[in-house]
Coordinates of C-alpha atoms and ligand atoms in Angstrom, one line a residue:
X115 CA 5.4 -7.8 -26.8
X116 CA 3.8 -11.1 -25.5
X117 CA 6.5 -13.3 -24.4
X118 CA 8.9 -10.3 -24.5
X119 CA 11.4 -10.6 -20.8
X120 CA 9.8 -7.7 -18.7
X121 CA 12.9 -5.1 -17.5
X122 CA 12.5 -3.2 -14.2
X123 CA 12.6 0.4 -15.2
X124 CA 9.3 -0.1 -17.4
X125 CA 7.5 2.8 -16.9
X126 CA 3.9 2.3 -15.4
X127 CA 1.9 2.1 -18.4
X128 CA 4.5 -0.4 -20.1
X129 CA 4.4 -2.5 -17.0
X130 CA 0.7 -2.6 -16.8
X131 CA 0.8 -3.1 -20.6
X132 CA 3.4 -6.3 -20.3
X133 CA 0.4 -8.2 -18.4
X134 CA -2.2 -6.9 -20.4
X135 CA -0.1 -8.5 -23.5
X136 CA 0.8 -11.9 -21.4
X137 CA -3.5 -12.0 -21.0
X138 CA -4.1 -11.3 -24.6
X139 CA -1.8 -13.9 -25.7
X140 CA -4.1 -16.3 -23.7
X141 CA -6.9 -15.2 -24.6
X142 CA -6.2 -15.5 -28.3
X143 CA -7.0 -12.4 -29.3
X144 CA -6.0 -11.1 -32.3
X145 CA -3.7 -8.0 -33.2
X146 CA -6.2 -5.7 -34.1
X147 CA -8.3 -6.3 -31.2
X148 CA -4.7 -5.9 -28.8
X149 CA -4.6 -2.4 -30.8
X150 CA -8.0 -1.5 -30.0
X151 CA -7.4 -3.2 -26.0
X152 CA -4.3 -1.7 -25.4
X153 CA -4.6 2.0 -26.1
X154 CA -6.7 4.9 -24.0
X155 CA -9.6 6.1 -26.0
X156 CA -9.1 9.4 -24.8
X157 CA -6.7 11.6 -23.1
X158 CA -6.9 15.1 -21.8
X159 CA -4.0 17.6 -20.1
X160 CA -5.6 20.6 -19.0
X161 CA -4.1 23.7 -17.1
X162 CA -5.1 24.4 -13.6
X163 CA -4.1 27.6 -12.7
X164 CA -5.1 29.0 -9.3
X165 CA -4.5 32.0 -7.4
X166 CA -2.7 30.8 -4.1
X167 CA -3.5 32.6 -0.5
X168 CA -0.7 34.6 -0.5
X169 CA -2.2 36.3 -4.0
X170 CA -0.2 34.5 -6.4
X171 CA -1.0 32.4 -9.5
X172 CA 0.5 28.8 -9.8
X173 CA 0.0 26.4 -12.6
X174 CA -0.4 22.7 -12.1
X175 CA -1.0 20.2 -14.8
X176 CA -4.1 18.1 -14.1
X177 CA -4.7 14.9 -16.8
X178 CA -8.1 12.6 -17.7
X179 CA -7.5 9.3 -19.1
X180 CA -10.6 7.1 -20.7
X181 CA -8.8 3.9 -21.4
X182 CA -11.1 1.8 -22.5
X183 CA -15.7 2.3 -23.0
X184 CA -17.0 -0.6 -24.1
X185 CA -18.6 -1.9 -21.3
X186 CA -20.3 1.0 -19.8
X187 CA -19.3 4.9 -19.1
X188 CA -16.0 5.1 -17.9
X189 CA -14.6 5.2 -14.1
X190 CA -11.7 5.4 -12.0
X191 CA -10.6 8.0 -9.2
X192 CA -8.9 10.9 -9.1
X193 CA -5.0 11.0 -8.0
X194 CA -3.5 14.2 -6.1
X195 CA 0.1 13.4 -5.9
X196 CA 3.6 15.2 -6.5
X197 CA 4.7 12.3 -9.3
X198 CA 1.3 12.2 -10.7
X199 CA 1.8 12.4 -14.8
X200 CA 0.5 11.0 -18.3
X201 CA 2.0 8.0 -17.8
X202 CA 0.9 7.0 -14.4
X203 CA -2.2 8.2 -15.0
X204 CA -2.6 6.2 -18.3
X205 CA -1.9 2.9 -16.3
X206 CA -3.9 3.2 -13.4
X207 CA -7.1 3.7 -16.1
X208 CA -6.1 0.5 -18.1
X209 CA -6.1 -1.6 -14.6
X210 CA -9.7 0.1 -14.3
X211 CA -11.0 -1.2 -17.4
X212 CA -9.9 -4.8 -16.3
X213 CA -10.7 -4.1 -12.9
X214 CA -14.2 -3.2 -13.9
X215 CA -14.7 -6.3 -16.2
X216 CA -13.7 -8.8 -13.7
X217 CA -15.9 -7.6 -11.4
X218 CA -18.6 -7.4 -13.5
X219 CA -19.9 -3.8 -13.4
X220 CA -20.9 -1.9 -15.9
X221 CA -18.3 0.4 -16.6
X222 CA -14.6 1.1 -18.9
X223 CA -11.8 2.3 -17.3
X224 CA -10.6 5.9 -16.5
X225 CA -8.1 7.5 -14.1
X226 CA -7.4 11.2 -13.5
X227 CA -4.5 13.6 -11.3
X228 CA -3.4 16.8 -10.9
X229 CA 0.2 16.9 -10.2
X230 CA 0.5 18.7 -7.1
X231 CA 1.3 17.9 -3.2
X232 CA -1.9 18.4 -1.7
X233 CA 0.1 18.4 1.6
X234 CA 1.4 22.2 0.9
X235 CA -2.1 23.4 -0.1
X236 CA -4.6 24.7 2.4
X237 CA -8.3 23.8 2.6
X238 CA -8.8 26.8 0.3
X239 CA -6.6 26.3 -2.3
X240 CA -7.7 22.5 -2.6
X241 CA -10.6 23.6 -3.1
X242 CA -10.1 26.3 -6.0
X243 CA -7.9 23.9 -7.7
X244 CA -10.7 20.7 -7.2
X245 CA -13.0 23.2 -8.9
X246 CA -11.0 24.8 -11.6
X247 CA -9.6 21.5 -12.8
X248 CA -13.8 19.9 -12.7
X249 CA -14.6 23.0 -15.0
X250 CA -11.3 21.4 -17.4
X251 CA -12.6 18.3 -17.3
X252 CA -16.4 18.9 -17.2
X253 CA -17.0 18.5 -21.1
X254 CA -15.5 14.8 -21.0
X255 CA -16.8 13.8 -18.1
X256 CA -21.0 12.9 -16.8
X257 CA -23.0 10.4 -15.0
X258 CA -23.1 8.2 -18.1
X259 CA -20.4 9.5 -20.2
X260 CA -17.4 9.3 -17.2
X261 CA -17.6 9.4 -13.3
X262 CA -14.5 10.2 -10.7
X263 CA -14.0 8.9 -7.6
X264 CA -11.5 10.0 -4.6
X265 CA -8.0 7.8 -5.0
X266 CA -4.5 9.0 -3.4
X267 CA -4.4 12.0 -2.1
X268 CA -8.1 13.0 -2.7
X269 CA -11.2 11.7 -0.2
X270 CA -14.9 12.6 0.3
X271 CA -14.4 16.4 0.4
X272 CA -12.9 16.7 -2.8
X273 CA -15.5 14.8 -4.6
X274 CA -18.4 17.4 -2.5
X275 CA -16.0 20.2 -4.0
X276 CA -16.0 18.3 -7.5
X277 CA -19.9 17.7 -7.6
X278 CA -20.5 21.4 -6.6
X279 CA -18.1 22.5 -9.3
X280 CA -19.8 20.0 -11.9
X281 CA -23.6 21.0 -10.7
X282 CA -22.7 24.9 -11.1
X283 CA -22.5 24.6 -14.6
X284 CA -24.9 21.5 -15.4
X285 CA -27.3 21.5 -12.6
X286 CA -27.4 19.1 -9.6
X287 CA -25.8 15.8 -10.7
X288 CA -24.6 14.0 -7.7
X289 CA -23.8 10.6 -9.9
X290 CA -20.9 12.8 -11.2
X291 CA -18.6 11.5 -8.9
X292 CA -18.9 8.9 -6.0
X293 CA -17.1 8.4 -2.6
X294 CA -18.7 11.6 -1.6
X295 CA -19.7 12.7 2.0
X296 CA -22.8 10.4 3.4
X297 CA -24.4 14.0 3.5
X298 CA -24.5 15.2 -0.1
X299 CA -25.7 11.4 -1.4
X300 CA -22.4 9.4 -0.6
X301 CA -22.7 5.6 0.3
X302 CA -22.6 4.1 3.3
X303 CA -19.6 1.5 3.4
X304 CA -17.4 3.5 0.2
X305 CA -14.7 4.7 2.8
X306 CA -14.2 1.0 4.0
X307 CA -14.7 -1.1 0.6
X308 CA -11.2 -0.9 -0.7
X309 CA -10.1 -2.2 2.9
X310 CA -13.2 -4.3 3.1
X311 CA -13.1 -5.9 -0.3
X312 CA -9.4 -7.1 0.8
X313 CA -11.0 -9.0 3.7
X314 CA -13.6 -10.6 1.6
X315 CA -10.9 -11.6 -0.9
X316 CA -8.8 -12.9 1.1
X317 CA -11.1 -15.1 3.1
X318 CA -12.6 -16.6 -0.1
X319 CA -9.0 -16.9 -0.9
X320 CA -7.6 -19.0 2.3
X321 CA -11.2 -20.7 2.4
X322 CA -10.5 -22.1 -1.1
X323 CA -6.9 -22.6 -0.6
X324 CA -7.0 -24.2 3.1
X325 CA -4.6 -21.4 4.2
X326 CA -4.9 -20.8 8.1
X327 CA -5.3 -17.3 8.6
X328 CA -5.8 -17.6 12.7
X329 CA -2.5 -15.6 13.9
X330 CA -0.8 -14.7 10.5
X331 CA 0.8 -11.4 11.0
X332 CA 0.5 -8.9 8.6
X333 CA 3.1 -5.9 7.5
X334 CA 0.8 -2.9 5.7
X335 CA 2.8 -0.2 3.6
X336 CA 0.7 2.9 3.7
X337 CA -1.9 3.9 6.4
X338 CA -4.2 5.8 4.2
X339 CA -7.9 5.3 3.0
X340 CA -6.9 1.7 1.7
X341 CA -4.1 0.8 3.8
X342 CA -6.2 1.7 7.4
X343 CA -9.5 0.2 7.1
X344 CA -7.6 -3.0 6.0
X345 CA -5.9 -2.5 10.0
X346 CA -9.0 -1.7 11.1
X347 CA -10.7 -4.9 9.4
X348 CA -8.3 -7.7 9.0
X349 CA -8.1 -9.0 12.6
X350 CA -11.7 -10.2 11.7
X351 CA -10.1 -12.8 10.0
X352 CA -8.0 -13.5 12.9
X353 CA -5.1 -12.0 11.6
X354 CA -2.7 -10.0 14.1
X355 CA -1.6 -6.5 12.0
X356 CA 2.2 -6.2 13.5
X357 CA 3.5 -3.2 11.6
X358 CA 2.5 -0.4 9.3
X359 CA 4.3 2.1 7.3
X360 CA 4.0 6.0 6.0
X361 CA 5.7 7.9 3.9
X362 CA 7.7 8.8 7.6
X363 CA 8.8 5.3 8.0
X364 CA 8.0 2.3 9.2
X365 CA 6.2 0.6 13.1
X366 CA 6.5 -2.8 14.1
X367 CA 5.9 -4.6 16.6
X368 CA 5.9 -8.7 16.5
X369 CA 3.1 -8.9 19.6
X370 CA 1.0 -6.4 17.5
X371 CA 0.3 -2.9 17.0
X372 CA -3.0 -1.4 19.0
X373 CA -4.9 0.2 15.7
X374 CA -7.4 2.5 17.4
X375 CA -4.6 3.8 19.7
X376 CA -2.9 4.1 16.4
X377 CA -5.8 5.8 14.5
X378 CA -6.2 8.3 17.6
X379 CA -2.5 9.5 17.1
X380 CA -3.5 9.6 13.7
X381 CA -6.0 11.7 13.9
X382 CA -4.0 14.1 16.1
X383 CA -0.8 14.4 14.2
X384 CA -1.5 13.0 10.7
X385 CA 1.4 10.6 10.7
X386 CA 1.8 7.4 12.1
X387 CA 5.9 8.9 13.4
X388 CA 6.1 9.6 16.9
X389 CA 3.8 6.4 18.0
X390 CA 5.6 4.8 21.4
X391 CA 5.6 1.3 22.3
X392 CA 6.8 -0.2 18.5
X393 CA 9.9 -0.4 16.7
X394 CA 10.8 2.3 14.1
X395 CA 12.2 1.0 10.8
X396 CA 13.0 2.4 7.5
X397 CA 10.4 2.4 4.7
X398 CA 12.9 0.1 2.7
X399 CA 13.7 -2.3 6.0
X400 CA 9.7 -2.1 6.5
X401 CA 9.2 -4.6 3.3
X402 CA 11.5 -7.1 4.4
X403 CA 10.7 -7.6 7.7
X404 CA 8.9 -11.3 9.2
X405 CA 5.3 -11.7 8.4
X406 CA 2.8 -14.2 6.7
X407 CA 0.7 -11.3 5.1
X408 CA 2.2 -8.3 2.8
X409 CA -0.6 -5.7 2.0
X410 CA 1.2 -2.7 0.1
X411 CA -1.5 -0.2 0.3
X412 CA 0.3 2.6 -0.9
X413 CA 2.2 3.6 -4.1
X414 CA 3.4 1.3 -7.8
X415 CA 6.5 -0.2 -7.8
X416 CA 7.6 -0.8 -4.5
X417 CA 8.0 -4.7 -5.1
X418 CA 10.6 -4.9 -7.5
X419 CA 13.7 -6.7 -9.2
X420 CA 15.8 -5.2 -5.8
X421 CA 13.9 -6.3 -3.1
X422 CA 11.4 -9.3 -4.1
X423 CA 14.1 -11.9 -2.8
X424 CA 14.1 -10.4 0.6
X425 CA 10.3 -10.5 1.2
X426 CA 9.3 -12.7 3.9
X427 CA 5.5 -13.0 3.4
X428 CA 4.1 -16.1 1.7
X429 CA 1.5 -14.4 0.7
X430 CA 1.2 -10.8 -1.1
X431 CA -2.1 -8.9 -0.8
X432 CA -2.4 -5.6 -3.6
X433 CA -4.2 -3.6 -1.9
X434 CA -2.1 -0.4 -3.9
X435 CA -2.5 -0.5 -7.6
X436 CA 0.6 -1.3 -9.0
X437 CA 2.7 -2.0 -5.9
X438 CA 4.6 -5.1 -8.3
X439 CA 7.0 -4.6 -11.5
X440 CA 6.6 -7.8 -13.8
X441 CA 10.3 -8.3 -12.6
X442 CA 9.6 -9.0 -9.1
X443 CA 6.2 -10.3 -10.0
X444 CA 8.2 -13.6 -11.7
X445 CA 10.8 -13.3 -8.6
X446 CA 7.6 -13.7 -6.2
X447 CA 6.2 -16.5 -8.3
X448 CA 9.9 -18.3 -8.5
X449 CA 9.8 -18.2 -4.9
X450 CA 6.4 -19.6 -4.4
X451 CA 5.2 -16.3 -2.7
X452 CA 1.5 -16.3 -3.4
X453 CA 0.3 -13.3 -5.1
X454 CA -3.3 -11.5 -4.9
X455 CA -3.3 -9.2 -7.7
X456 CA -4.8 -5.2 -7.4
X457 CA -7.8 -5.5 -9.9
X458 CA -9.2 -8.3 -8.0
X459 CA -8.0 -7.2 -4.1
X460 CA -8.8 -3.7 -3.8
X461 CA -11.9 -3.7 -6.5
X462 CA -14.2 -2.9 -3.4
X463 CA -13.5 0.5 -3.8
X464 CA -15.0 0.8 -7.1
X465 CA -17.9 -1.9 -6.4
X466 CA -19.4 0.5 -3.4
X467 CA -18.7 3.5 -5.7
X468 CA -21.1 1.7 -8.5
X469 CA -23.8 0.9 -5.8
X470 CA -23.4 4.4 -5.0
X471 CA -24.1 5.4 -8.3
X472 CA -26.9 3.5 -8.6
X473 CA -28.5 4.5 -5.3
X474 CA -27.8 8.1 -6.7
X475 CA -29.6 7.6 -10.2
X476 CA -32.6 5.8 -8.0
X477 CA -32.9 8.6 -5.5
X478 CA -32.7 5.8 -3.4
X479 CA -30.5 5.1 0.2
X480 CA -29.0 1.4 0.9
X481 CA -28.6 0.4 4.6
X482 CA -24.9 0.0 5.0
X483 CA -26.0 -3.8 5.6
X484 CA -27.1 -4.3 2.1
X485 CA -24.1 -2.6 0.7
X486 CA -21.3 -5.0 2.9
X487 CA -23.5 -8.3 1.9
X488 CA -23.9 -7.2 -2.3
X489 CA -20.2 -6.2 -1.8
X490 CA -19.2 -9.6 -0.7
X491 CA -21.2 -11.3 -3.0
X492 CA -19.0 -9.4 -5.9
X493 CA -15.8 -9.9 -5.1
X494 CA -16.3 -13.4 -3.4
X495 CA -17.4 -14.6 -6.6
X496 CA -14.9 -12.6 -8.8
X497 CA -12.1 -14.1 -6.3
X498 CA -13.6 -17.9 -7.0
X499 CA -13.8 -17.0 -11.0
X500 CA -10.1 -15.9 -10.8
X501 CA -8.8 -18.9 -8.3
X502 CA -10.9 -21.8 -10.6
X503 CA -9.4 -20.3 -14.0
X504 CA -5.6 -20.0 -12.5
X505 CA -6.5 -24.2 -11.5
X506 CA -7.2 -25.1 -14.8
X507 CA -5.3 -23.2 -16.7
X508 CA -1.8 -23.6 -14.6
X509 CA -1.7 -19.7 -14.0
X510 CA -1.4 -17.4 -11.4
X511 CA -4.1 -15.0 -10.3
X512 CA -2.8 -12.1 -11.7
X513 CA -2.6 -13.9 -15.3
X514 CA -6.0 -15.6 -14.3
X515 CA -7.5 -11.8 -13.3
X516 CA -6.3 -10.3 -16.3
X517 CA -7.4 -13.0 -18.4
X518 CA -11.4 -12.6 -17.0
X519 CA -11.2 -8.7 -17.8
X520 CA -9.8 -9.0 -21.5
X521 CA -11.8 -11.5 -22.0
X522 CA -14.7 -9.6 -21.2
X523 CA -13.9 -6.6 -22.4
X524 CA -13.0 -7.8 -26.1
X525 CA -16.2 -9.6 -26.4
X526 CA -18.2 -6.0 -25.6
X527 CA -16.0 -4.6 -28.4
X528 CA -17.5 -7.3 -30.9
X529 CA -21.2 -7.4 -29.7
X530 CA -21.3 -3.6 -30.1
X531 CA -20.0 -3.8 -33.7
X532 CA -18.2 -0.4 -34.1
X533 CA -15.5 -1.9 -36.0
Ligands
NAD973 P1 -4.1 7.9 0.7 O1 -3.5 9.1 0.1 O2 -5.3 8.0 1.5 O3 -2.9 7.2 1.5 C1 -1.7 6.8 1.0 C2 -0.8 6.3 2.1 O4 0.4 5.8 1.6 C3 -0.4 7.4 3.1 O5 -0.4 6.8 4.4 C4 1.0 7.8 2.7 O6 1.8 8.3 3.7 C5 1.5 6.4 2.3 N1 2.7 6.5 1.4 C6 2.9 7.3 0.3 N2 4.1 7.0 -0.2 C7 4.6 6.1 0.5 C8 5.8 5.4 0.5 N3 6.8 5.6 -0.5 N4 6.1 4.4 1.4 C9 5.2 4.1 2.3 N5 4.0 4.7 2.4 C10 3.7 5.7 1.5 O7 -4.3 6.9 -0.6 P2 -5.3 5.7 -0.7 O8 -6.6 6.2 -1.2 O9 -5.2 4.9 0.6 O10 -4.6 4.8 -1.9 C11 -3.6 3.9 -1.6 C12 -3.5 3.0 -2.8 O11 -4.7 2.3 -3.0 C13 -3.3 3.6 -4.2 O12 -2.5 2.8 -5.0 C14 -4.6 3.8 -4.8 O13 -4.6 3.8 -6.2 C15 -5.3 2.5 -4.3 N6 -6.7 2.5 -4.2 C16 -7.4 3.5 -3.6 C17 -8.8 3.4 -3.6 C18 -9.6 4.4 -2.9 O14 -10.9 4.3 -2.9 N7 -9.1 5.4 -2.2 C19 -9.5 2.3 -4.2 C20 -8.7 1.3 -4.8 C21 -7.4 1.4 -4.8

């Protein structure tokens, strides 16, 4: 597949696949060990049937991917989404097996989902579904055998909801999942370390690369956990956030858009629609309009063969997992449009949830100090690994991020000797 021209309606697990092979190529590996790279471990459908508030039953489909277990137990969130499936789900746990490698924590990869739009589910039926599709998953998953985590469309109460579930049939285990409410053992700093991690990275980034962040505007897609702690965070860096997008639509703004009036509406309505004072633009307009800084912090795919020409940002910030096909990844890279790829931008996410963990296994609580400066310490340093092999080797940072985690992952595989 190496070498092979990528085409645009890949589905997720063969585009995440075609980058894999592009690293494995460069990293020599052979074609046993691409085998043994390339395909999930383990993967589990389960039913989830609930009884819904109005007294009747309803079957979703809820899926557990291990991708990959030689480094460490496996890890990656849980998705709650209509256009959740196998597939998706299969992908998002091989970028956690790279994702974990390159940052150097001690896990494989895994990813989970129900299919289902949490949206049209009350509080109560989240909940009975959370728990029935934990009981369907418990026998695969354990604090050192495989731990969740919240992802799109799931937060901190699902993962109370999950541990609950989990701790009914096992016994208190709150290293079952992480991202959990401060209050049942949760870590300071996990909501903001996707958003947070962005900001380190792209600092160390613009420090190494003498980019002048100091009034670059940035366009995010998706106002969710990721996508709003990196408003929240980025004008640290100087940076002016002048539009943000929802699945309503898009806001913009060229002066700038005022993000805790913006998080107040938030909080009140749910959507970002209705906000006064901006411009309201299409989500398909919202991608193309003037900015230095893209962040996609929503779905996969949205950068693709289509629209990649139109972009105006030089640089590209993955906050989302996936948001790039391989097609408009080259089209990006023809245009000199500097990339930052997802295992290496949003990777803060998972960092805080293995400090969590390990504050969990220690009984121990971290200041949320200690958590932001280790935090920074990992993915600065991942970000300078990445930015020092894409220099010497003539490669971007995607191929130079994927490169780290096979790399690292492969050589587990032949220290443990299983083969
Ligand atoms: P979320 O459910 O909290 O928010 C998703 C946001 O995207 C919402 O604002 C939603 O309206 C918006 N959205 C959905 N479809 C859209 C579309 N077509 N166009 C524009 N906006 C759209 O999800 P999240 O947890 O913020 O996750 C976002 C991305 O970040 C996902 O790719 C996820 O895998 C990734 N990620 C999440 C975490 C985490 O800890 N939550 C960690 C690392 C990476």
């Amino acid at each position: 597949m190496a070498g092979t021209i990528p085409r645009d309606d890949m589905t997720s697990f063969e585009a995440v696949t075609w980058f894999f092979d592009q690293a494995a190529e460069r990293v020599r590996c052979d074609d046993e060990m691409r085998e043994l790279l390339r395909r999930p471990w383990r993967e589990l459908t389960v039913a989830v049937p609930i009884r819904l508030d109005n007294g009747k039953l309803k079957m979703f489909t809820g899926y557990r991917v291990q991708h990959n277990g030689a480094r460490g137990p496996y890890k990656g969130g849980i998705r709650y989404h209509p256009r959740t499936g196998l597939d998706e789900v299969r992908a998002l746990a091989s970028l956690m097996t790279w994702k974990n490698a390159l940052a150097g924590i001690p896990y494989g990869g895994a990813k989970g989902g129900v299919t289902c739009d949490p949206g049209e589910l009350s509080t109560t039926e989240l909940n009975r579904l959370t728990r029935r599709f934990t009981q369907n998953i418990a026998h695969i998953i354990g604090e050192n055998r495989d731990i969740p985590a919240p992802d799109m469309g799931t937060n901190a109460q699902t993962m109370a909801w999950m541990m609950d579930a989990y701790g009914q049939m096992f016994g208190h285990t709150p290293a079952i999942v992480t991202g959990k409410p401060v209050e049942l053992g949760g870590s300071y700093g996990r909501d903001a370390g996707p958003g947070r991690g962005l900001v380190y990275c792209l600092e160390e980034w613009a420090r190494l690369t003498d980019y002048s962040l100091q009034g670059s505007r940035v366009l995010i897609q998706g106002f969710g956990q990721v996508g709003s702690w990196v408003a929240r965070l980025i004008g640290s860096l100087g940076c002016t956030v002048v539009g943000v997008s929802d699945i309503s639509g898009g806001l913009f703004n060229p002066r700038g858009l005022d993000i805790p009036k913006l998080m107040e509406h938030v909080g009140q309505s749910g959507t970002i629609a209705g906000f006064q004072g901006v411009e309201e633009v299409s989500g398909e307009e919202f991608l193309q309009l003037p900015c230095d800084i893209l962040v996609p912090a929503a779905i996969e795919g949205v950068i693709h063969s289509r629209n990649a020409d139109k972009i105006q940002a030089s640089v590209v910030v993955e906050a989302a997992n996936h948001p790039t096909t391989p097609v408009g990844d080259i089209i990006l890279r023809d245009r000199g449009i500097a990339l930052m790829p997802d295992i290496l931008v949003n990777a803060g996410g998972v960092v805080v949830s293995y400090f969590e963990w390990a504050q969990n296994i220690q009984q121990f609580r971290w200041e949320e100090e200690r958590v932001n400066k280790e935090l920074e310490k990992i993915v600065k340093g991942a970000t300078r690994e990445v930015i020092k092999l894409s220099d010497r080797e003539g490669i971007s940072l995607r191929e130079a991020a994927f490169y780290i985690g096979v790399e690292r992952v492969s050589r587990a595989i032949e220290l443990r000797g299983f083969v």
